[in-house]
PDB file of C-alpha atoms in Angstrom:
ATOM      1  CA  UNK A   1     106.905 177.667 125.960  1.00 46.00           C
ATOM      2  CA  UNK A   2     107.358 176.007 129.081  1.00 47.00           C
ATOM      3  CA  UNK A   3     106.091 179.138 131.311  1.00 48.00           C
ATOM      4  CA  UNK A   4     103.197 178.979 129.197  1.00 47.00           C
ATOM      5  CA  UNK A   5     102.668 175.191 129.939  1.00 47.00           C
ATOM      6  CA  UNK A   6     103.278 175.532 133.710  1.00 49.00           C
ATOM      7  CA  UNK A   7     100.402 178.596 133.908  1.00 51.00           C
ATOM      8  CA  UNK A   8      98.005 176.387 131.088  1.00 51.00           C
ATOM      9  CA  UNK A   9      94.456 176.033 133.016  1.00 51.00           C
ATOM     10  CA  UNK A  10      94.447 172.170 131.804  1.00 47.00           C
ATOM     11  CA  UNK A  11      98.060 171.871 133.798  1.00 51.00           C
ATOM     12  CA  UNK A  12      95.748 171.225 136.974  1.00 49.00           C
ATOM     13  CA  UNK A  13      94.132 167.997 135.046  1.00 51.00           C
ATOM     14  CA  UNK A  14      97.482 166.240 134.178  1.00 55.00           C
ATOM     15  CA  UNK A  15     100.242 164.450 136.030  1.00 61.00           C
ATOM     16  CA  UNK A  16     100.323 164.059 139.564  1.00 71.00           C
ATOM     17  CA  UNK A  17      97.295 166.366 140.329  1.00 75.00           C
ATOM     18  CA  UNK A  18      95.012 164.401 138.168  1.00 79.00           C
ATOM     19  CA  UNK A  19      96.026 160.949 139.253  1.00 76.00           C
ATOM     20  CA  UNK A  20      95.496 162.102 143.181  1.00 79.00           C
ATOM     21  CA  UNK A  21      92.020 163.543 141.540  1.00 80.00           C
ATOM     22  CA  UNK A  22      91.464 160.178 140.243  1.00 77.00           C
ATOM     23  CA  UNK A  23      92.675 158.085 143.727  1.00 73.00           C
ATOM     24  CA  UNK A  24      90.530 160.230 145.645  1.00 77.00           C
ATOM     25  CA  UNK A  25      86.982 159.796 143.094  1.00 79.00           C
ATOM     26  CA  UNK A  26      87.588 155.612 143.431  1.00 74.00           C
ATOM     27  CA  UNK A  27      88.292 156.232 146.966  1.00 74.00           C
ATOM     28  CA  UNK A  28      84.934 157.697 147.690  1.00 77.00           C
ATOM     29  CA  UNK A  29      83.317 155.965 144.853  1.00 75.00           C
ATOM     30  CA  UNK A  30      84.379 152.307 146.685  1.00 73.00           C
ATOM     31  CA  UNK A  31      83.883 153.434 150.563  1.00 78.00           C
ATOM     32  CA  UNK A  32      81.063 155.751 150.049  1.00 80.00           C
ATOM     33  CA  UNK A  33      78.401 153.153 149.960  1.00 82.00           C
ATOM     34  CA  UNK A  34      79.679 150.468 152.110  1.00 82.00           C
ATOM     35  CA  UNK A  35      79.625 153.570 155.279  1.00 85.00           C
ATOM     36  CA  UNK A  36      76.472 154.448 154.302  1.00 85.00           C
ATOM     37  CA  UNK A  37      75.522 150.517 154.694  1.00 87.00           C
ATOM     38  CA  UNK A  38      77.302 150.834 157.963  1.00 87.00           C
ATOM     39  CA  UNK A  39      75.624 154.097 159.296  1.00 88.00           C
ATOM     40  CA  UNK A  40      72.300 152.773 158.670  1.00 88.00           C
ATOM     41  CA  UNK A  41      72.860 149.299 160.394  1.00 87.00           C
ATOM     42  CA  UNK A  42      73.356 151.573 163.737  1.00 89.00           C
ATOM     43  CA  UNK A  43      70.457 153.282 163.557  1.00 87.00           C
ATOM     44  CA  UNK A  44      66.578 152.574 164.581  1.00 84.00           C
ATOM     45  CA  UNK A  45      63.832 153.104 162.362  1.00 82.00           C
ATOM     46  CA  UNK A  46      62.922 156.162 163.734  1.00 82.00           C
ATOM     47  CA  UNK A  47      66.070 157.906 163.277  1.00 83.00           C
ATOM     48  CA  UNK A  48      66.860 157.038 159.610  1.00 79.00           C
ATOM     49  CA  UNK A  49      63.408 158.687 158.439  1.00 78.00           C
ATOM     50  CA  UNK A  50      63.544 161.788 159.861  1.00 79.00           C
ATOM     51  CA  UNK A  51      64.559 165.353 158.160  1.00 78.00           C
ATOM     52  CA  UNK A  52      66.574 166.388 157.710  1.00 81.00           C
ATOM     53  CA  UNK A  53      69.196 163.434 157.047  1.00 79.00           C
ATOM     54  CA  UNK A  54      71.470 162.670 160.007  1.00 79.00           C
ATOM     55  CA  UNK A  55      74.883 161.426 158.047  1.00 81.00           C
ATOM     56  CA  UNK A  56      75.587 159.738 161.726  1.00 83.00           C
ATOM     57  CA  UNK A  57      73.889 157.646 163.744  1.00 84.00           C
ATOM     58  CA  UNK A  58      72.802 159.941 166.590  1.00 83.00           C
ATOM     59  CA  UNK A  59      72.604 156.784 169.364  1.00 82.00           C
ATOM     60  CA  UNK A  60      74.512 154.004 167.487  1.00 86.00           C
ATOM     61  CA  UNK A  61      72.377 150.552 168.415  1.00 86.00           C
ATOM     62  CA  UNK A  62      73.409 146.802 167.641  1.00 89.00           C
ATOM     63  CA  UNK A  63      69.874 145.586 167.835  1.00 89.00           C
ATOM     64  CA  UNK A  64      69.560 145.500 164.109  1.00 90.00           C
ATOM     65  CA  UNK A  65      72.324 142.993 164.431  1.00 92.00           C
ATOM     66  CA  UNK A  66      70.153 140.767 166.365  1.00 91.00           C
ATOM     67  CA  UNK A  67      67.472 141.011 164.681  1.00 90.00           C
ATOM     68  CA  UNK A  68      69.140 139.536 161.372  1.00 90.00           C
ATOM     69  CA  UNK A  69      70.229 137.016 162.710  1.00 91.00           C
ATOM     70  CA  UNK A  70      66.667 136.152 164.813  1.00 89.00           C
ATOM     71  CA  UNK A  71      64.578 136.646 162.026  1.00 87.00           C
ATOM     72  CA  UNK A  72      66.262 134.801 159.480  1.00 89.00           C
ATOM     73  CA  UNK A  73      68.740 132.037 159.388  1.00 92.00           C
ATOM     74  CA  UNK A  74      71.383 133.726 158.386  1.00 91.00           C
ATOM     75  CA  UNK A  75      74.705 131.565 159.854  1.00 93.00           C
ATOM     76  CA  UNK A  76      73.295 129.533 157.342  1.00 94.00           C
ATOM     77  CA  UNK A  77      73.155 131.434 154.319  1.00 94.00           C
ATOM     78  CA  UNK A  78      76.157 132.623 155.481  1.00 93.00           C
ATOM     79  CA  UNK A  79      77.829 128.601 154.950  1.00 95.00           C
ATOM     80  CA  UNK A  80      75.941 128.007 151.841  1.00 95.00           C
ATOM     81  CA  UNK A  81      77.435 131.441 150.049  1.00 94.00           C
ATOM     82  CA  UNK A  82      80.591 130.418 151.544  1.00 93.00           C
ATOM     83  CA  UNK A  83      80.690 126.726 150.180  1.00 95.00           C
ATOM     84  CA  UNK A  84      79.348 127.443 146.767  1.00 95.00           C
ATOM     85  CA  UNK A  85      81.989 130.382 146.398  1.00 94.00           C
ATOM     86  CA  UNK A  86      84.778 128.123 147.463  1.00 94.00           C
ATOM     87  CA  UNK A  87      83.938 124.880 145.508  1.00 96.00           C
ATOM     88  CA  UNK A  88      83.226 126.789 142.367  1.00 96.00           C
ATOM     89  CA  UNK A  89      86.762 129.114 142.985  1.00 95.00           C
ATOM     90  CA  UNK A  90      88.380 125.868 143.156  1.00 96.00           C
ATOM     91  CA  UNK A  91      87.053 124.179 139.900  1.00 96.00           C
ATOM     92  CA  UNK A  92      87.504 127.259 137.964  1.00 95.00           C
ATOM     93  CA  UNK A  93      91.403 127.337 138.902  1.00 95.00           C
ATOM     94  CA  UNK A  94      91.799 124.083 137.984  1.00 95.00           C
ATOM     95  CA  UNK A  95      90.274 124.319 134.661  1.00 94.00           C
ATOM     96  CA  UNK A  96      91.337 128.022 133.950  1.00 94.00           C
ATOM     97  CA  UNK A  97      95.147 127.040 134.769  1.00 94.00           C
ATOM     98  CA  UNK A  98      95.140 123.961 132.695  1.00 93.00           C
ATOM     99  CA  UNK A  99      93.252 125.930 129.761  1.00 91.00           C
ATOM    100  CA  UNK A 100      95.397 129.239 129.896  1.00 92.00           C
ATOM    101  CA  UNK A 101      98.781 126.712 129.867  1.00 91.00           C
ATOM    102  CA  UNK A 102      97.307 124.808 126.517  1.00 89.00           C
ATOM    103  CA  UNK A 103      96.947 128.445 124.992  1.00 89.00           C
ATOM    104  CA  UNK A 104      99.981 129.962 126.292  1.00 87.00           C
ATOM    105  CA  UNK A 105     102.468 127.331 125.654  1.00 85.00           C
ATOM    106  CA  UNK A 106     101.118 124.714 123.146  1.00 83.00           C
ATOM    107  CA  UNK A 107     100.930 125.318 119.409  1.00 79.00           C
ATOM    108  CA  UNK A 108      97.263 125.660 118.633  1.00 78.00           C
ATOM    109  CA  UNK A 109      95.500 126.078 115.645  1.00 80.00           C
ATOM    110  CA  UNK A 110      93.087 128.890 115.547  1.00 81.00           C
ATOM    111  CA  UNK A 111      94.682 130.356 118.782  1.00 82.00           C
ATOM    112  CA  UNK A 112      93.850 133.733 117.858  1.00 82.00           C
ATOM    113  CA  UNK A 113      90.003 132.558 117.316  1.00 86.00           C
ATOM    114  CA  UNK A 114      89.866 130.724 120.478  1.00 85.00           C
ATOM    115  CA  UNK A 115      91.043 134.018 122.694  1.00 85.00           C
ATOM    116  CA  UNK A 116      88.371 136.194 120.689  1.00 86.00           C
ATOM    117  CA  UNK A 117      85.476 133.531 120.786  1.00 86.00           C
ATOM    118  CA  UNK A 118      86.861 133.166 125.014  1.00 84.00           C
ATOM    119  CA  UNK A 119      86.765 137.262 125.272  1.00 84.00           C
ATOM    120  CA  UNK A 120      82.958 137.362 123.171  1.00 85.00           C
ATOM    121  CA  UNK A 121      81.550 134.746 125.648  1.00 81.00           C
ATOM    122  CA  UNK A 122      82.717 136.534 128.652  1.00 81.00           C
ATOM    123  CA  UNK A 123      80.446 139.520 127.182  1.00 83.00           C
ATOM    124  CA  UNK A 124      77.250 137.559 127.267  1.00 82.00           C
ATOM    125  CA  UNK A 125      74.519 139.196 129.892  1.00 85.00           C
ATOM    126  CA  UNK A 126      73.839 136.791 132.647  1.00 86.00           C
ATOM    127  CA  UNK A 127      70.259 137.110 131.999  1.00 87.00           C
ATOM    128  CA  UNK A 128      70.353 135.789 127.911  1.00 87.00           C
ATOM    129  CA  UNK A 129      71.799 132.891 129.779  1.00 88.00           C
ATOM    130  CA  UNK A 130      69.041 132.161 132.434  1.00 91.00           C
ATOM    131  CA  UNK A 131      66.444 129.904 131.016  1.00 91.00           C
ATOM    132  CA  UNK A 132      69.269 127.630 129.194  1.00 91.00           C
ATOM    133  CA  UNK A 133      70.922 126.454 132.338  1.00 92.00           C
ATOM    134  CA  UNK A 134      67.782 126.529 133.667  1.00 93.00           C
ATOM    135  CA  UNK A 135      66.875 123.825 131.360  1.00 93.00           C
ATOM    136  CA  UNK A 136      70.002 121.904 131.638  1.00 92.00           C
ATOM    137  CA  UNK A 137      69.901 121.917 135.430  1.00 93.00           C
ATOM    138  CA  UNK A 138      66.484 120.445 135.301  1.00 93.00           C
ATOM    139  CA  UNK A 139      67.140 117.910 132.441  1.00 94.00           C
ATOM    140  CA  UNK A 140      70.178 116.616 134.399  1.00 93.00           C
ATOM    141  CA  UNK A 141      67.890 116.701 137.791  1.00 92.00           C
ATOM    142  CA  UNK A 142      70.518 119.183 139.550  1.00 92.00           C
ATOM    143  CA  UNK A 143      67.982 121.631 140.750  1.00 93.00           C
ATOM    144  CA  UNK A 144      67.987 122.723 144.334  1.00 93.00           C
ATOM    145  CA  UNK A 145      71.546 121.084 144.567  1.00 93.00           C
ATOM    146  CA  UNK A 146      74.731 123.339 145.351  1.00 94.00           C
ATOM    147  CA  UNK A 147      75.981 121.434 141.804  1.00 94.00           C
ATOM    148  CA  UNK A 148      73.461 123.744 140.279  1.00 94.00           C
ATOM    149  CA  UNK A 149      75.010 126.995 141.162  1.00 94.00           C
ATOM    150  CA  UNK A 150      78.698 125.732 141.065  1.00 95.00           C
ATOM    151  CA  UNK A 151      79.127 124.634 137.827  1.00 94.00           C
ATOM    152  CA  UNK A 152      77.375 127.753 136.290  1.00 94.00           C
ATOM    153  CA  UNK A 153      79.810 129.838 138.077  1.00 95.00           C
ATOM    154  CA  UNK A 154      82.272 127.790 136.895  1.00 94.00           C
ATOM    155  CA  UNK A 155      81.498 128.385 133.652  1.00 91.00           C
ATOM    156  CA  UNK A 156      80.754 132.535 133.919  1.00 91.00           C
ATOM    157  CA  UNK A 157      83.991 132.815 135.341  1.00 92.00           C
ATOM    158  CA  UNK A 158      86.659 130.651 133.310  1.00 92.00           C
ATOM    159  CA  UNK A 159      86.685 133.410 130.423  1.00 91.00           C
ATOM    160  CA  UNK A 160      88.031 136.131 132.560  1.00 90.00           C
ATOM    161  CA  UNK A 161      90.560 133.660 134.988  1.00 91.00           C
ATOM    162  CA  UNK A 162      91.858 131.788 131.769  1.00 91.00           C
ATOM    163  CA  UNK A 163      92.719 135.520 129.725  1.00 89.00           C
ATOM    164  CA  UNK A 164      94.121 136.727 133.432  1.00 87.00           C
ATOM    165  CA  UNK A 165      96.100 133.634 133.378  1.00 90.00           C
ATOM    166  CA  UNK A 166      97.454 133.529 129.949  1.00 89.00           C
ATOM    167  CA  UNK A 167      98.682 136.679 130.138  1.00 84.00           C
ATOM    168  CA  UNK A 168     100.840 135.511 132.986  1.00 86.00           C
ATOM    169  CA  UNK A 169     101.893 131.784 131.736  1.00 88.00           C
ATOM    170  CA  UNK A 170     103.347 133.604 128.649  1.00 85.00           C
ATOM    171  CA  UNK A 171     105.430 135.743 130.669  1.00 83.00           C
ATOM    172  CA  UNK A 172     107.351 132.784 132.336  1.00 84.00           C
ATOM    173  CA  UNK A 173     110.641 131.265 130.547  1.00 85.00           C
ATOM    174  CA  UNK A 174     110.227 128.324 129.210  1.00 85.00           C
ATOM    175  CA  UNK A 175     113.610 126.789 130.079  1.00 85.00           C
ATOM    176  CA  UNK A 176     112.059 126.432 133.786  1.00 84.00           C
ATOM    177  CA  UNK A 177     110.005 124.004 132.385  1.00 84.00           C
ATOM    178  CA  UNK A 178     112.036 122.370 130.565  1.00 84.00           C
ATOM    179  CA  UNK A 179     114.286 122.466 133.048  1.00 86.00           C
ATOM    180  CA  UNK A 180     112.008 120.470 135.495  1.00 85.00           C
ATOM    181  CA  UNK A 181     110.712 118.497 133.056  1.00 86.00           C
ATOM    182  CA  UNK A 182     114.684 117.155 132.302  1.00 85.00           C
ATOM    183  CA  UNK A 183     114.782 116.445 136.024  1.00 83.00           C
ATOM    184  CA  UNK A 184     112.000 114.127 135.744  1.00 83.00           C
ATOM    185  CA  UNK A 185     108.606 116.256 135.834  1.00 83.00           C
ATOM    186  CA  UNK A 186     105.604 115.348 133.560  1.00 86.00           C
ATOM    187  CA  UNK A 187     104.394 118.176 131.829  1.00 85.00           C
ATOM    188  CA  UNK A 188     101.619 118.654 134.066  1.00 86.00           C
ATOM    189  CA  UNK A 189     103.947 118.161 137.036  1.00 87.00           C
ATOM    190  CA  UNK A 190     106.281 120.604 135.523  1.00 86.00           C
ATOM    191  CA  UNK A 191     102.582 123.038 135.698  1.00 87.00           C
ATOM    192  CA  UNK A 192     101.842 123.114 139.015  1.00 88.00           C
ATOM    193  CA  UNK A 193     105.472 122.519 140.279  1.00 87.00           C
ATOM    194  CA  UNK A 194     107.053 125.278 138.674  1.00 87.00           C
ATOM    195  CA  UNK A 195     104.764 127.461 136.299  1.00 88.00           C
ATOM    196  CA  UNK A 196     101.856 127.827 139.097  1.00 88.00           C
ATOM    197  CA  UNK A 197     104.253 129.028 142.350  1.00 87.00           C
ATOM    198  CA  UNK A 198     105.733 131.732 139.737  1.00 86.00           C
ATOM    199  CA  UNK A 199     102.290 132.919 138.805  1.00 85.00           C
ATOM    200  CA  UNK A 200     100.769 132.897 142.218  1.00 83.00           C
ATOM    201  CA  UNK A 201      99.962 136.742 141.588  1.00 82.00           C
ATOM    202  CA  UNK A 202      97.496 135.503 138.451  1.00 84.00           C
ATOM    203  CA  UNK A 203      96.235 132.511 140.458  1.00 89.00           C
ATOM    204  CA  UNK A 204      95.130 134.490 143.661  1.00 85.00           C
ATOM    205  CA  UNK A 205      93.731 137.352 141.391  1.00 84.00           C
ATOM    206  CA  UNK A 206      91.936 135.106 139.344  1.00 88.00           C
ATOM    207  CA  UNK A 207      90.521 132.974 142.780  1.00 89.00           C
ATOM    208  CA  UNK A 208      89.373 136.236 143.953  1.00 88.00           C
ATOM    209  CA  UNK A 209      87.469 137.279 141.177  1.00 88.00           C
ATOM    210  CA  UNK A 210      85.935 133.912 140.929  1.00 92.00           C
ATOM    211  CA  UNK A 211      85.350 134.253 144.894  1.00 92.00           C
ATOM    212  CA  UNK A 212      83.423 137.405 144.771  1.00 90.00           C
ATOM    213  CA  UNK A 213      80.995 136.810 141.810  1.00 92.00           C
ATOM    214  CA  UNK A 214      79.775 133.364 143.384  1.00 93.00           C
ATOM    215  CA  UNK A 215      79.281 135.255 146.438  1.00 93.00           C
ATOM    216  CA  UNK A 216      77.792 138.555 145.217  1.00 90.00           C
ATOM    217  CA  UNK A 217      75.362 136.297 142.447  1.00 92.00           C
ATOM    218  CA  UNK A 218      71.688 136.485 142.899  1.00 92.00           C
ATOM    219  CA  UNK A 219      69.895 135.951 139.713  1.00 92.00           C
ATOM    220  CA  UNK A 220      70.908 132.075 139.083  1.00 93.00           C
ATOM    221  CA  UNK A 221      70.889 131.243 142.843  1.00 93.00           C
ATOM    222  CA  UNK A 222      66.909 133.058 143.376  1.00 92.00           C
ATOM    223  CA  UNK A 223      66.153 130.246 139.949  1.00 92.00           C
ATOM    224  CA  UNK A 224      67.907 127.164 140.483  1.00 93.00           C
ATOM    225  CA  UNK A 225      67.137 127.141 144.388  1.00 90.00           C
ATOM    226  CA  UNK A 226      63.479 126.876 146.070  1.00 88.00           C
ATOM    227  CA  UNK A 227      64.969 125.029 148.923  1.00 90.00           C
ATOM    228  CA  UNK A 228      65.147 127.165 152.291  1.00 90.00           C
ATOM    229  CA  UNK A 229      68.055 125.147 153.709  1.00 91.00           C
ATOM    230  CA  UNK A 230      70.376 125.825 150.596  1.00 92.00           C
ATOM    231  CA  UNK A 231      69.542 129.573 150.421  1.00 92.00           C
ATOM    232  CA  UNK A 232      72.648 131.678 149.416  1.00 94.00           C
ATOM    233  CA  UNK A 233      73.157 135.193 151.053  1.00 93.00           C
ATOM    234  CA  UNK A 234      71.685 137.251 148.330  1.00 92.00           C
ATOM    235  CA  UNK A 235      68.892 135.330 148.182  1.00 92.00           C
ATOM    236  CA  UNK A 236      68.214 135.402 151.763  1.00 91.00           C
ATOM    237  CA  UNK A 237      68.714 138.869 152.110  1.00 90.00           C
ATOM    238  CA  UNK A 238      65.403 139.739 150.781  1.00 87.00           C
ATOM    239  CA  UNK A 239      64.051 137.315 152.692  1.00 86.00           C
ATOM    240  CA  UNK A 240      63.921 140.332 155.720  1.00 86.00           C
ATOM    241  CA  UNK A 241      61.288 142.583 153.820  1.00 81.00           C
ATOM    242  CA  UNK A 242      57.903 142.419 154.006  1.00 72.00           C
ATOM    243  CA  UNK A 243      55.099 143.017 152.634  1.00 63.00           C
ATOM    244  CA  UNK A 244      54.163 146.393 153.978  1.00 68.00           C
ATOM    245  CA  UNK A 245      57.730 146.814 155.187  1.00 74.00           C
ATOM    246  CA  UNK A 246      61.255 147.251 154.520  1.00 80.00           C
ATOM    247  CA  UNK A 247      63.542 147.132 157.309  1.00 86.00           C
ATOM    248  CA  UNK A 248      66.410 149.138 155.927  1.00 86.00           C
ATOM    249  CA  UNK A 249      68.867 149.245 158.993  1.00 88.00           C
ATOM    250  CA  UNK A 250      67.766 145.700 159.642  1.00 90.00           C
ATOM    251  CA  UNK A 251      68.743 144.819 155.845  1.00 90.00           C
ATOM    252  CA  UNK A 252      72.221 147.087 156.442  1.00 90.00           C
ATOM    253  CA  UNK A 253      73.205 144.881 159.062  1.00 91.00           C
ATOM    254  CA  UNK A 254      72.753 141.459 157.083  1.00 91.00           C
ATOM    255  CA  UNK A 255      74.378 142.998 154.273  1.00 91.00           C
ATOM    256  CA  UNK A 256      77.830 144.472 156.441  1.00 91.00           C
ATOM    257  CA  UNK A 257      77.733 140.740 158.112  1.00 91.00           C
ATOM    258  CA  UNK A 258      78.015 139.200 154.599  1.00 90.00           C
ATOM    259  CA  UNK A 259      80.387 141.741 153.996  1.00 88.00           C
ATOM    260  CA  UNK A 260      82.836 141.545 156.790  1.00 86.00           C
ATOM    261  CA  UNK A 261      83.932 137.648 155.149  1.00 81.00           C
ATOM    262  CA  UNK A 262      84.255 138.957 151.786  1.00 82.00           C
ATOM    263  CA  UNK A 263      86.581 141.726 152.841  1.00 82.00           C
ATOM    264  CA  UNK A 264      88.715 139.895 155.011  1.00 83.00           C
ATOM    265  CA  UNK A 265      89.468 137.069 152.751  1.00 78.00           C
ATOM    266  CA  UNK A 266      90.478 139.935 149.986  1.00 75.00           C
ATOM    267  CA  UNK A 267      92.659 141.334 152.392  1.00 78.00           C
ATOM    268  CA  UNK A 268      94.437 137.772 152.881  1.00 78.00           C
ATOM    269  CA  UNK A 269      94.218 137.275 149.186  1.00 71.00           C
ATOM    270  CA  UNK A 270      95.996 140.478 148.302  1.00 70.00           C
ATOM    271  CA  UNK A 271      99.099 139.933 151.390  1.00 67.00           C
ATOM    272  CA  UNK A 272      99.487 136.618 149.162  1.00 62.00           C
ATOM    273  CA  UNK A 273      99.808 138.265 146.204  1.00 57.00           C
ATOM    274  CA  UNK A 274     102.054 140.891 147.497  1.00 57.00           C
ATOM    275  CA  UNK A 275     104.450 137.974 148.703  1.00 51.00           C
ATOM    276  CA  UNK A 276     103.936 136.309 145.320  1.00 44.00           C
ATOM    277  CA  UNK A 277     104.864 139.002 143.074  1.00 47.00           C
ATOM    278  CA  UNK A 278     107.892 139.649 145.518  1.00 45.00           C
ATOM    279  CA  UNK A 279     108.950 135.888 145.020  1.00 43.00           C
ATOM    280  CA  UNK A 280     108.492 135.837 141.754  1.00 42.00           C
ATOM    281  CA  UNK A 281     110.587 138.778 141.133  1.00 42.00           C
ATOM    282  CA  UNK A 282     113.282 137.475 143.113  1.00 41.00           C
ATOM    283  CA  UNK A 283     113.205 133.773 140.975  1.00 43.00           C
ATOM    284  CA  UNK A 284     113.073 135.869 138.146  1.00 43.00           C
TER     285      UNK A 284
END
């Protein structure tokens, strides 16, 4: 039996094999795009529509570079991406964490119902949700205001940070807690003293997620905004096209700028997360 399962045709699609199959599909799947992005920011006009299809830029050229940043602002859209992200990462930790500790560790009613009804919400298409906030944003006069993006972030992002987070507050002995807490800590001090620096894994994965769909968001930030000086990145992008025209290698070369930030704070984000699940595993 087991010569037959060593010579099996399917013995090729299990175990080690597949899961280097599988490594190697996300690899290309996730770098695939972003070199093409890169490729095309290096080369002129000329050279990306000939044929056949050069993969390389035959003369690499930067002036594409200088060009997005001539013809539009885009240091600033750069700072307005980069303070919405931030403010609304930072208001959805603070409500996630305090929302995933009153369902991990407090005796609800309904908790079950409150994790489904938190799970069906996250499943809502952005666009079902457009002309509501819409509304509310113009009824509270927060239109064109960097209030009007954050708090609907905020609010898209708190389902999937407060499950992420749950699943890691329950995982954390409760005798810490009340082991601070008998020291002297509050509650809430016993949260962020002790419960918090355990979880940092949760917390920076959450933050990033939060991070990178403020940043990446068009839809809300092209309706709430018709202000040119609060113009986030992926609204400003398509500011580069014309009529008649679409710069492509121009466009590539705004779109690896905003890129280059995004990628290095991951990479920070995921040394700190290293470190934390080290810690944690050595408190533990």
């Amino acid at each position: 039996m087991s010569a037959v399962a060593e010579t099996s045709p399917f013995a090729l699609f299990s175990g080690k094999p597949l899961r280097l199959i599988a490594a190697g599909v996300l690899i290309i799947n996730g770098m695939f795009p972003a070199l093409w992005i890169l490729f095309t920011s290096l080369k002129t006009e000329a050279e990306l529509t000939v044929q056949p299809i050069t993969w390389l830029p035959h003369a690499p050229t930067l002036a594409n570079y200088a060009l997005a940043f001539s013809d539009q602002p885009l240091l600033l859209f750069l700072f307005n991406s980069f303070m919405v992200a931030l403010l609304s990462t930072l208001l959805t930790l603070l409500v996630s964490v305090l929302a995933a500790y009153a369902l991990a560790r407090l005796n609800l009613a309904y908790r079950g119902l409150i994790l489904s009804l938190i799970i069906a919400v996250s499943t809502f298409p952005l666009v079902t949700l457009l002309v509501p906030l819409f509304e509310i944003m113009r009824v509270l006069g927060l239109l064109n205001t960097w209030i009007a993006l954050i708090l609907p972030y905020t609010v898209l992002s708190l389902p999937v940070c407060t499950l992420i987070l749950v699943s890691f507050f329950e995982g954390i002995p409760l005798d810490l807690e009340n082991a601070a807490m008998i020291d002297g800590c509050t509650r809430l001090g016993a949260l962020f003293t002790v419960v918090v620096p355990i979880c940092a894994p949760g917390v920076f994965t959450a933050g990033i997620l939060a991070f990178v769909n403020a940043w990446d968001e068009f839809l809300l930030a092209l309706s709430f905004n018709s202000n040119p000086a609060l113009r986030t990145l992926p609204v400003g992008i398509q500011l580069y096209q014309g009529e008649f025209a679409f710069p492509w290698p121009v466009i590539s070369a705004a779109l690896v700028v905003g890129i280059v930030p995004v990628a290095v704070l991951i990479v920070i984000f995921q040394e700190r997360v290293v470190s934390g699940l080290t810690a944690g595993s050595i408190k533990g």
